[in-house]
Every structure is written in C-alpha cells, then in structure tokens.
XYZ file of C-alpha atoms in Angstrom:
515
model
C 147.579 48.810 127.590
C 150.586 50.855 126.608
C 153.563 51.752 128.447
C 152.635 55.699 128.492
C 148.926 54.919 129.524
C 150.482 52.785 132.263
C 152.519 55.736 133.054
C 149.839 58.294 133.646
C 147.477 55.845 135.626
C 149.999 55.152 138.036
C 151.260 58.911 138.244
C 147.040 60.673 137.933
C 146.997 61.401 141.959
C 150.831 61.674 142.216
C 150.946 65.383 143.359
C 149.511 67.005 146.717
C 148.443 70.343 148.173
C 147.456 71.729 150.822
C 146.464 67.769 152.137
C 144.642 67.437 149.467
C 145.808 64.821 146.146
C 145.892 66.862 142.849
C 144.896 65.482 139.884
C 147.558 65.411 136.998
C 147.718 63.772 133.786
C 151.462 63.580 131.536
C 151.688 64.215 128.480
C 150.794 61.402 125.995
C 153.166 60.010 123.218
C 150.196 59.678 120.620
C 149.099 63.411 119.654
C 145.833 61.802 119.308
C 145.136 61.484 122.723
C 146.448 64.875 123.637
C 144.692 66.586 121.092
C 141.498 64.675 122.779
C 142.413 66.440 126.428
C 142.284 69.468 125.373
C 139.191 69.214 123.474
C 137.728 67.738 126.020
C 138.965 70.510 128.759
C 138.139 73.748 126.013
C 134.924 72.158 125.160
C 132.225 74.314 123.494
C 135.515 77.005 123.470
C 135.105 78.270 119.994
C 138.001 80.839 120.556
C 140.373 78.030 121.562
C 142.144 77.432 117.678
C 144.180 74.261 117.089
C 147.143 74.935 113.891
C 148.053 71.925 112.678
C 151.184 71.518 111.015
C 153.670 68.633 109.562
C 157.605 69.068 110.199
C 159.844 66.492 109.302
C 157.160 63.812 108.674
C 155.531 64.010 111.822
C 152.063 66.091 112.892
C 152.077 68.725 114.838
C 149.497 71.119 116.460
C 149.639 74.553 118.125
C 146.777 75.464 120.487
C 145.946 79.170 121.279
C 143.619 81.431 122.020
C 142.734 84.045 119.157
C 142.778 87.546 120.840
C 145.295 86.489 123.364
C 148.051 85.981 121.225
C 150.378 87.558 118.498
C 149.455 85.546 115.403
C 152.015 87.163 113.744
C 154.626 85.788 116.191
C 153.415 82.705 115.226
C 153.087 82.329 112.361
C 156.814 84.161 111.587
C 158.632 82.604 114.399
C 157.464 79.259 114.751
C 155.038 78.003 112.251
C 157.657 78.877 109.772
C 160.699 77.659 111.634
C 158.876 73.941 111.921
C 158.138 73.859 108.595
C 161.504 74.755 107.022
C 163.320 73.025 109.465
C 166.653 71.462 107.722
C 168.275 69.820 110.468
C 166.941 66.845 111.848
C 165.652 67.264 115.598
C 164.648 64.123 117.528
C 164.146 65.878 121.116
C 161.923 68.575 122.734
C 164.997 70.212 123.749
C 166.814 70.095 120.259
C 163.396 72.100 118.541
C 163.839 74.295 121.264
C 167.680 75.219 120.828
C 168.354 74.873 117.101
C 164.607 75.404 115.613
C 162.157 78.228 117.288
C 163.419 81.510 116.845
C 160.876 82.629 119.559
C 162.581 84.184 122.612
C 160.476 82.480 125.584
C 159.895 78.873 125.793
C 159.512 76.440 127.895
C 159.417 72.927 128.302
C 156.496 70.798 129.951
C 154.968 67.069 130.814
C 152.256 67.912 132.350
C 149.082 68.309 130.728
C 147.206 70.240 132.754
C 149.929 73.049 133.536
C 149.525 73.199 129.407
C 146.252 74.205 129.664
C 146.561 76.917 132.511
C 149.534 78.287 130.141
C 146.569 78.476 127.273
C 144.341 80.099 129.355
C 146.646 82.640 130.416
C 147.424 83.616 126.899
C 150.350 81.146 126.128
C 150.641 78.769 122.950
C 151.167 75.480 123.229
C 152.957 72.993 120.711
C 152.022 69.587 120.710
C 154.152 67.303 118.235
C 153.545 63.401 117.529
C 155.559 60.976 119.580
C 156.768 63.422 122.110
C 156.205 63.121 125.645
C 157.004 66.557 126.408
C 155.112 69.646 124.661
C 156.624 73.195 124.623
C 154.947 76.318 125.559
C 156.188 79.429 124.723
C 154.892 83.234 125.051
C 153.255 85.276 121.958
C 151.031 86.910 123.882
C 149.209 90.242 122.522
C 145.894 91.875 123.718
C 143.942 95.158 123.491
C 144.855 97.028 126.592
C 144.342 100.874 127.303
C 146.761 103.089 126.677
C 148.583 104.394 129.217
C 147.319 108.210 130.333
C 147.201 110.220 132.827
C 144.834 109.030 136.052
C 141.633 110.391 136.472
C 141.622 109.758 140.610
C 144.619 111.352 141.474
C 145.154 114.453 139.068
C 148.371 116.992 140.104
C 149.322 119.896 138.483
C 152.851 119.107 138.687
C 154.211 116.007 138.311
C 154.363 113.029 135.578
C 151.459 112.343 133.650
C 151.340 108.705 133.625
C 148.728 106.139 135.200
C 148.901 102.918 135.593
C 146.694 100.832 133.440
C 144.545 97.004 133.335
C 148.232 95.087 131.986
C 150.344 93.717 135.104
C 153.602 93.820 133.226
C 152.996 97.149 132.095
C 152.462 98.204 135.341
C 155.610 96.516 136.256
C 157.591 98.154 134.384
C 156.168 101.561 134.336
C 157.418 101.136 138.393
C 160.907 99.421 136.738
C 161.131 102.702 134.888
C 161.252 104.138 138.051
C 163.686 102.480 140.188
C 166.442 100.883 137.934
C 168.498 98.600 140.680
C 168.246 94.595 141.017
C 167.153 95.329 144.367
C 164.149 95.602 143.603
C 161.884 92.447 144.016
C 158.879 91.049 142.516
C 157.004 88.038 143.685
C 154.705 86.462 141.302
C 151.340 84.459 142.575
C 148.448 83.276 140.936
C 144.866 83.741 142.996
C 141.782 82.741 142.214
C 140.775 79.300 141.185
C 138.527 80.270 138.143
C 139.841 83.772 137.281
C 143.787 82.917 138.115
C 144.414 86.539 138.429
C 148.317 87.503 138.206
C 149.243 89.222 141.619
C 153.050 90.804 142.349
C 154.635 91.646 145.330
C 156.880 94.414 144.716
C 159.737 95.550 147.097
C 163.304 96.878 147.760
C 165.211 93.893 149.255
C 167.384 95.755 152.186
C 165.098 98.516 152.793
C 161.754 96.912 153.650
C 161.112 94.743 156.652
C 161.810 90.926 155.765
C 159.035 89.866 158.506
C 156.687 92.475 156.861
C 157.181 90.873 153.218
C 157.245 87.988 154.744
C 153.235 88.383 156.296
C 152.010 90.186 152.967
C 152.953 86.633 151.465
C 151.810 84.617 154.361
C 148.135 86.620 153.868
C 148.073 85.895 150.296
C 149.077 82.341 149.971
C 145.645 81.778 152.617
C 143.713 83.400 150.060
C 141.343 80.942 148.533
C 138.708 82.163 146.548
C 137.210 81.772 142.960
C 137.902 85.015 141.173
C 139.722 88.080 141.802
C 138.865 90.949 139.787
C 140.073 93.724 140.810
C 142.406 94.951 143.917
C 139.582 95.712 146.321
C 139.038 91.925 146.667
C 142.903 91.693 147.500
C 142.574 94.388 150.039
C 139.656 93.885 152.014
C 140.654 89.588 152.292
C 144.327 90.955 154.140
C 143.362 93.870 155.839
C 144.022 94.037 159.562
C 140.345 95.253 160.665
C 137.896 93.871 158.540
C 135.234 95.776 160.731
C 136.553 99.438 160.621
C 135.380 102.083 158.344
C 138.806 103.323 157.830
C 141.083 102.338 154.992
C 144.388 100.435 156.575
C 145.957 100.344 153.137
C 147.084 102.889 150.488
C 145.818 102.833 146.215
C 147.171 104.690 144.294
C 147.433 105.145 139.928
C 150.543 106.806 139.905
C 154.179 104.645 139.865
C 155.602 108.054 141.116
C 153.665 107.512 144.322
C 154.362 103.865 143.970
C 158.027 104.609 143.693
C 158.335 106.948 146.664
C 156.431 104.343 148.891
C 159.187 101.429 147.885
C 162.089 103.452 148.659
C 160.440 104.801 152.549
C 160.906 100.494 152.597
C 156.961 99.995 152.113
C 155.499 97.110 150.208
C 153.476 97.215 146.525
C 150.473 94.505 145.736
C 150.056 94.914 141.625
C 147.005 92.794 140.314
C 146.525 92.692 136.523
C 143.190 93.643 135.639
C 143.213 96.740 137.660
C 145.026 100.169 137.402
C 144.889 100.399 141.150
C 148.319 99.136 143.429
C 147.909 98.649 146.825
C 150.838 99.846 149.229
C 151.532 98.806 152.606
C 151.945 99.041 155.451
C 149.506 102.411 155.253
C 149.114 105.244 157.875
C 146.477 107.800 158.934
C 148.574 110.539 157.588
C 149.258 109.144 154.282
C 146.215 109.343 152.819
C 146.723 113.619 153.459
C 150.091 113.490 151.111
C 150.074 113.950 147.462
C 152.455 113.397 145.317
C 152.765 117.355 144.317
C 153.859 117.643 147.803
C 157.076 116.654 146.765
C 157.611 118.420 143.484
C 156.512 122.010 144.472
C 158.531 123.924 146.832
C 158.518 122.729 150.311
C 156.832 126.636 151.416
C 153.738 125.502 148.902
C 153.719 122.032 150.494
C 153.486 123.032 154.142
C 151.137 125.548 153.225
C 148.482 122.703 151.431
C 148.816 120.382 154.006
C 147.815 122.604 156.596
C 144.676 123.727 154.084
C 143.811 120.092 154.266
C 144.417 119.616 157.777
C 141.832 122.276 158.850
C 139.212 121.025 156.083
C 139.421 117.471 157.750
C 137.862 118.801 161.158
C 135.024 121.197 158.817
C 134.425 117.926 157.331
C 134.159 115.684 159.991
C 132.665 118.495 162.398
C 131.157 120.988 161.207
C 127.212 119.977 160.456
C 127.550 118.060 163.932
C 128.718 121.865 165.516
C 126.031 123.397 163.942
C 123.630 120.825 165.198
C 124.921 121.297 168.887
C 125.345 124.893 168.923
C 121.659 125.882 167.557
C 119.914 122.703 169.695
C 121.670 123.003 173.334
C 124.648 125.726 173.428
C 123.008 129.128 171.899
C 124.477 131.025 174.233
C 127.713 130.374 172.119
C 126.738 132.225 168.933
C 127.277 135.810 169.053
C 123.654 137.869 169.535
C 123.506 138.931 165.651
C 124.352 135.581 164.245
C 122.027 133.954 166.328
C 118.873 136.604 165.571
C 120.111 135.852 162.289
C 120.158 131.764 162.076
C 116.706 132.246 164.312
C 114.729 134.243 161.827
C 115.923 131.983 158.941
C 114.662 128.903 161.174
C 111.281 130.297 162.237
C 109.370 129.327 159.513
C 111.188 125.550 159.034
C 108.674 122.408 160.818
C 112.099 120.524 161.566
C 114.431 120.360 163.850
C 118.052 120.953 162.544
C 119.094 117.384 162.558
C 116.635 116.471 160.627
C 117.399 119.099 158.241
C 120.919 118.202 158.191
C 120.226 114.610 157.579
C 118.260 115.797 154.669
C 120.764 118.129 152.757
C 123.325 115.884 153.592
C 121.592 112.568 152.122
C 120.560 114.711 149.270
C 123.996 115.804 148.337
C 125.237 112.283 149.175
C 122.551 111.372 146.282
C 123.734 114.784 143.909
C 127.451 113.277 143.739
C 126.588 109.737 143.322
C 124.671 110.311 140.728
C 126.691 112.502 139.002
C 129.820 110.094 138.982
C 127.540 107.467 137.624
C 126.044 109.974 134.539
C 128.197 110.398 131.462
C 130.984 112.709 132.439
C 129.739 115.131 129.689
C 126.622 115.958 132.009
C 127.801 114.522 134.970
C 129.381 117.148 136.181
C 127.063 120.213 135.056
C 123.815 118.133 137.012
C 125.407 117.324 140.146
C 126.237 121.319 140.426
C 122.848 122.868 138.594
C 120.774 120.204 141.127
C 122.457 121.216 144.070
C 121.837 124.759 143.113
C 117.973 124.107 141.865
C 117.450 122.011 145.223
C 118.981 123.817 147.595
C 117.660 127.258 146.458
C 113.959 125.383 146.099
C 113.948 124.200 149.501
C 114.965 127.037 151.398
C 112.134 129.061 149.391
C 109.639 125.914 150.733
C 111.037 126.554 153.816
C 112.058 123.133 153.948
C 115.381 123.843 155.260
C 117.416 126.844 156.469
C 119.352 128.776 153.833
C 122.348 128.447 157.249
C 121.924 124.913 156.678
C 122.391 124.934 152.971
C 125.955 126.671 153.609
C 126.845 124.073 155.995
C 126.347 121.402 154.010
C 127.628 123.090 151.155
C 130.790 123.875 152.862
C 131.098 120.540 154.693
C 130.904 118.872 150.736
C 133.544 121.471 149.502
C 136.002 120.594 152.608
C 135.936 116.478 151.542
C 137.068 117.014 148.518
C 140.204 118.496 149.543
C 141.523 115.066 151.314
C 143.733 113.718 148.103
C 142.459 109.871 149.062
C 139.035 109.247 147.929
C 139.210 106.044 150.538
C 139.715 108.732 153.806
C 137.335 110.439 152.328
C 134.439 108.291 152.421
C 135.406 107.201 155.241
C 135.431 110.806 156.809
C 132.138 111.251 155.147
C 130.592 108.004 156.981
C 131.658 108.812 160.128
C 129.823 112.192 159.484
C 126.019 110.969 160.088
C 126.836 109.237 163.738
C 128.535 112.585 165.046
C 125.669 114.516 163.839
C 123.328 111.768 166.024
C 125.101 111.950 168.785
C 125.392 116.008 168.718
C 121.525 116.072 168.152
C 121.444 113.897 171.937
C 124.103 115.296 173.697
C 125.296 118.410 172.370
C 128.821 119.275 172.469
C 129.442 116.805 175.068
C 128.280 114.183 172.325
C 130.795 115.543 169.836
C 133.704 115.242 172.608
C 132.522 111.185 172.888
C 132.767 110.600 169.360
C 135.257 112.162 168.528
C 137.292 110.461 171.732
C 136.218 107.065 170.312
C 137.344 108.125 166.907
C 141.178 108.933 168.277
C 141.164 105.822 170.504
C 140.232 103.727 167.214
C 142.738 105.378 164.812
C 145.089 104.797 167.816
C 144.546 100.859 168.336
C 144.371 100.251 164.656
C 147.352 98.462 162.787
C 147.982 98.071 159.245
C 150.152 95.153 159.361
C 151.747 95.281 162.522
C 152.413 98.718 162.215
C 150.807 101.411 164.087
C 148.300 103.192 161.864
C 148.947 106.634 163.952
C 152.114 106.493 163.752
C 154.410 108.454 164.002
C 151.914 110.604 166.544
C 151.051 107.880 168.284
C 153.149 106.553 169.004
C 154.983 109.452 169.754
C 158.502 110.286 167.157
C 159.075 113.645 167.043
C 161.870 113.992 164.571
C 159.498 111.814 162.056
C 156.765 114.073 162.678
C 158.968 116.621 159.633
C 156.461 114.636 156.899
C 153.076 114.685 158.694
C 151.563 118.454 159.238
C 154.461 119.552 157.231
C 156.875 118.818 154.510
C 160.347 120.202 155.225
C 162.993 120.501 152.814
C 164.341 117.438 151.145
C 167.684 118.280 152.430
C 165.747 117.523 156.135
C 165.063 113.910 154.884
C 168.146 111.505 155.927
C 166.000 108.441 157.188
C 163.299 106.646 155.901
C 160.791 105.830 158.583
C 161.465 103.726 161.453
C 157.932 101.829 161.597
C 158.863 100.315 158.104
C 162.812 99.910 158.001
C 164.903 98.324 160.003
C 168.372 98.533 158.408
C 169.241 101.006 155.961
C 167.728 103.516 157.500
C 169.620 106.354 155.918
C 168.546 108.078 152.642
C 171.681 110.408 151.367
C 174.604 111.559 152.215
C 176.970 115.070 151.919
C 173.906 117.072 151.689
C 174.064 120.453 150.308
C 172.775 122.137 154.030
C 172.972 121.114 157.190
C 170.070 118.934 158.811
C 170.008 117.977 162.772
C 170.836 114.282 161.361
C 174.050 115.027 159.901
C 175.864 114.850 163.563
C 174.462 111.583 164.812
C-alpha cells in the first residue's frame, strides 16, 4: 500500500459535524484513481463530460457539466493555456499564477468538495501526480431575462424584476445601494438540491441580534431540497399556525432596497424571483412601492382607498349576513322591501347563498390564473358574468348577493400583497359563520380575536402591529399615511438601534429637526 492510500485511510472520518463524523476522501496522486471517484460518484451522469488533455508530458482531465458551464471559457482560457504552456510548472499553485488566464480559481484536496463544486456548475482540473486539483468558475446557463414583475406591477417606478439567478439578483440590489456596508452572507441548504441562500443587510443600520437569529434559523434548517423561497419562509417563521403572513416577498430590488436601508433584513434564494424581507409588519403588506414615487397627496389618498377596502373585504358579506338574518331593523324601509322582494323567491338562507357565490368566485379566479393568460383572463370575467346573471334568473341566489360578493372580490384586489390578501380572504368564510350564529355580536367576537392575534404576533421578535400596537405616534407618519419625504429623519425604531437618523439639512422643517 502506498503512501497517499495510507494517507486517505487514516484521514476518511477525519472531519465532524454537527456530532456526527463526515466522510472525506483527499485527493489521490495517480489521476487514475481520481478519475475512478468521480465516475463512480456521477455514475449513469451522461451530462457529466471529462476533457482530457496532455501539458508538459503529463495527463490531465477537466470535469464539467455541459449546460452549466461556458465552454468557450474553457476551451480559450484554460484548455489552451495548458497546452501551450512554455514555462515549466511543477506545483498546483505555479499553474495557477503563471498558466490559467481564468479569473477565479481555487485550490483544493479534498475530493468530495470537488464534486459539490461540479455540481454547482464549477470545472474541475485534475492533473497526474498532483495531490491538489484546481477548481475554477466558467459557469454559464439559460436564465430569464430580466423584465418587469408580473405580481407587483406600478405605474411609476423601475421596470425591473428580479429573476431565477442568485447573483443576478444580487446585484440588481448592488445596483441599488453602492456602499461596502452592505452585507451578504452566503449558505448552502438542502442536502440534495444545495440551494444557494444570501443574507443581505446594511451592517450599522440593522439589528446585529436580528441578523444574528435570521442566521441562527437557517443554519437549523435541515432538509433535502429547497426549491423555492416559500420553503425558506414557512421553516423560520415565528407562527407556523397563523393564517397571516409574518414575512414580506417581494420582485422588485426597489422595494428590496428601501427595506435594507429602514435596517430590515433580505433572504435571496437562487431558483426563485421572490426575496423574502424581514422582520415584516401588518402594515407593510398595504405599502407599494409607487407610494414613494408619486406625490405624497396621491399616496395618502391610495392608502386610505385601501384602508377602507380592507374592512369591505374582510366584512362586508359577514354584514350582509347579520343585517338581513337578525338586525333588519337596521336597513332603511326601501332597501329592505327591496333586498326582501329579491329574496322571496330564493329556498336558502343568505349564508348559504353567500357561501355559494363566494366558493364559486373563489373557483372563477383560480381557475383563471391557472388557464393560459390569453383566456385566462376573459373566462374568469365572462363566467362570473354568465353565472352570476344565470343564478339570480334560477333564483338560486339574490341579485343583492351577487353585488356583495362582487364587490367584496373587487375590494381584495386592492391590498398590493397577494399574501394579506389570501389571508384576508380566508379569514372571510369564519366571520360569515359566526355572523350567520350570532349576528353582529358574532362579527364583534371575530373580529376582537382577529386584533388580539395581529396584536400577540411577532415576526422575529418584533411586534407585527407595530408601530400601533405598540403604541409610537410619531412613526405612525408611514402607516395610514405617507407624509412628505422631508418628514422622514428616522428609520424605524422596532428595526434599528443605532443610526437611527436618515438625512440631514433638509430643505423644510420637520418636528425632528429640534431634538
């Protein structure tokens, strides 16, 4: 038995993790025997290619992946530099320095790190009586272009999205903020999929302990794939159990941008075009980006359009419910002769028929996000129209009902965050139970449990009220309203901790400029 051999028995359960021995094997000094390892770990892996090569007498192999890498690259800036090579090299190091004209390499003894670098698009030289091998980046694959995103459209604003590339996402948010204080944390999660995850944050504007549990969370993470950033999401979230979201996604790197510098925290997974920010509030999920590019009048104005669509969305088929079952005496006498004759001829009581127009327009919008978007749209909208009109005529349901619904469907699609609005839509159906039982009394019990929820809930040890509850009246300038951005000289206090001021020698006077 050989030296090397020797060498990697004695060092094959050398590392651990976790308390657990991991398996490692060096790299061998016969190319023989590492060109057998990773044959035997890409086994029946026809798009794993293996270049070999002769420079300076000796054989030499590169191992890639075709459609991962730039062949190109490759083949100009290192299959040619080995083969030309003038100079004699006799290290790792010296083909490195004086012989690749490739920008990123990097040196390893360790076969089995090699073959993680090949699977995550790296190419690997091997050479002949080496004990080190060097891996270096060439990477190239199809991604999508980078356009603007379909979930969060604004009329004013830029027009890029974020796309399936990490590092493109990267530095579209790089782009953004150009300062070395901003961080990035690199991790790799999932033990088959070893999914690329980054931790993105302004060092000396977000919380340290913060950062610090986003980390903690993720490092516990032990899983076999993650595919997109809805796995990431729902394995750190606060409340596993509640139906409201406790973090923020976004497609934009605007919105990404503006979350880093209020001293939040940005979770990028490649594979997805969807970043996670946290820590997230309740009233976040009401601001869109726009808010801060039109004038503050057209702002304040939108949010409070939103604001009052929330409660017709949340409350409205539930009021209905209550007012026609227990609390006529409510509805003025015309209305109510009105709703009366239009319910005389209907066999079911008006929960039930809000249960069905709601489940059936539930059905209308899922269905039309699922159909091509060329006829997605235009059957959603002709088979609300066709059913709705066909089963007031069967007297199914009450043509009141039908503008209930109608407007209660209308009213959720004005919240900007599709998450809120599910949720707001979930939390419809129990309201409208418990206003069929108890009337408005019902309505006052869900919606107190509601409040007391929203209230207890924490999105990383912040409060996910805040800043209403608990109470901070001069941050409350950037929840029902956006003031001018001369108003804005802190960042919020439930994220930052030092370095709490945004500008200075503003143009006007604010109520901060004398403190």
């Amino acid at each position: 038995m050989n030296g090397q051999n020797k060498k990697n028995i004695a060092t094959y359960w050398s590392f651990c993790y976790m308390g657990k021995i991991e398996r490692v094997t060096l790299v061998y000094r016969k190319i023989g025997d590492n060109l057998s390892f990773f044959k035997n770990a890409f086994s029946d892996c026809s798009d794993v290619l293996y270049r070999n090569i002769q420079m300076d007498g000796k054989r030499a192999c590169l191992i890639f992946i075709d459609g991962l890498v730039n062949t190109t690259d490759i083949q100009q800036h290192v299959i040619l530099d080995l083969i030309k090579q003038e100079e004699n090299v006799s290290t790792i190091h010296d083909i490195e320095e004086k012989t690749l004209s490739i920008s990123q390499t990097v040196e390893e003894n360790t076969l089995d790190k090699a073959v993680t670098a090949v699977l995550e698009g790296n190419t690997v030289l091997v050479i002949d009586g080496k004990e080190k091998l060097l891996i270096f980046d060439a990477k190239e694959f199809q991604t999508r272009g980078i356009t603007e995103p379909e979930s969060e459209t604004a009329i004013r604003g830029p027009r890029e999205g974020f796309v399936e590339s990490l590092r493109v996402n990267t530095s579209l948010i790089r782009r953004k903020i150009r300062t070395t204080d901003l961080k990035m944390v690199s991790k790799i999660i999932g033990d088959k999929t070893q999914t690329g995850v980054a931790v993105m944050y302004l060092d000396g504007i977000a919380d340290e302990k913060i950062v610090q549990e986003i980390n903690n969370r993720l490092d516990r993470i032990k899983i076999d794939g993650i595919l997109e950033s809805g796995y990431i999401e729902e394995l750190i979230e606060d409340d596993p159990w509640s139906v409201f979201p406790q973090v923020q996604i976004t497609e934009r790197p605007d919105t990404v941008a503006a979350n880093l510098l209020e001293g939040r925290i940005g979770i990028v997974v490649d594979g997805t075009p969807f970043v996670i920010l946290l820590p997230a509030t309740f009233w976040q999920q009401f601001q869109a980006s726009e808010d801060y590019y039109d004038r503050f009048h057209v702002a304040i104005f939108l949010r409070s359009i939103r604001l009052i669509f929330l409660g017709i969305a949340l409350l409205l088929p539930a009021l209905y419910i209550a007012v026609t079952t227990y609390h006529q005496e409510m509805i003025p006498t015309n209305l109510l002769l009105s709703i009366a004759a239009s319910r005389e001829a209907i066999p079911f009581p008006a929960v039930v028929e809000a249960f069905i127009m709601e489940i059936s327009f539930e059905a209308l919008r899922e269905a039309g996000v699922r159909l091509p978007k060329t006829i997605g749209q235009a059957v959603s909208i002709l088979g609300a129209l066709v059913i709705g009109s066909a089963a007031v005529e069967a007297g199914i349901v009450s043509a009141p009902m039908v503008i209930i619904v109608s407007l209660t469907g209308i009213a959720s699609f004005t919240i900007p965050k599709f998450s809120l609005a599910i949720s707001v839509r979930l939390v419809r159906f129990p309201l409208m139970v418990l206003a069929s039982v108890f009337g408005l009394f019902g309505i006052v019990i869900g919606t107190m449990v509601i409040t007391a929820h929203l209230c207890q809930l924490r999105s990383f040890g912040t409060p996910y009220f805040a800043p209403l509850a608990p109470l901070k009246l001069s941050e409350l300038r950037d929840v029902f309203m956006r003031l001018p951005l001369w108003m804005y000289n802190r960042r919020p206090s439930e994220f930052v901790k030092s370095n709490v001021k945004r500008q200075k020698n503003n143009l006007y006077p604010s109520p901060d400029q004398n403190k």
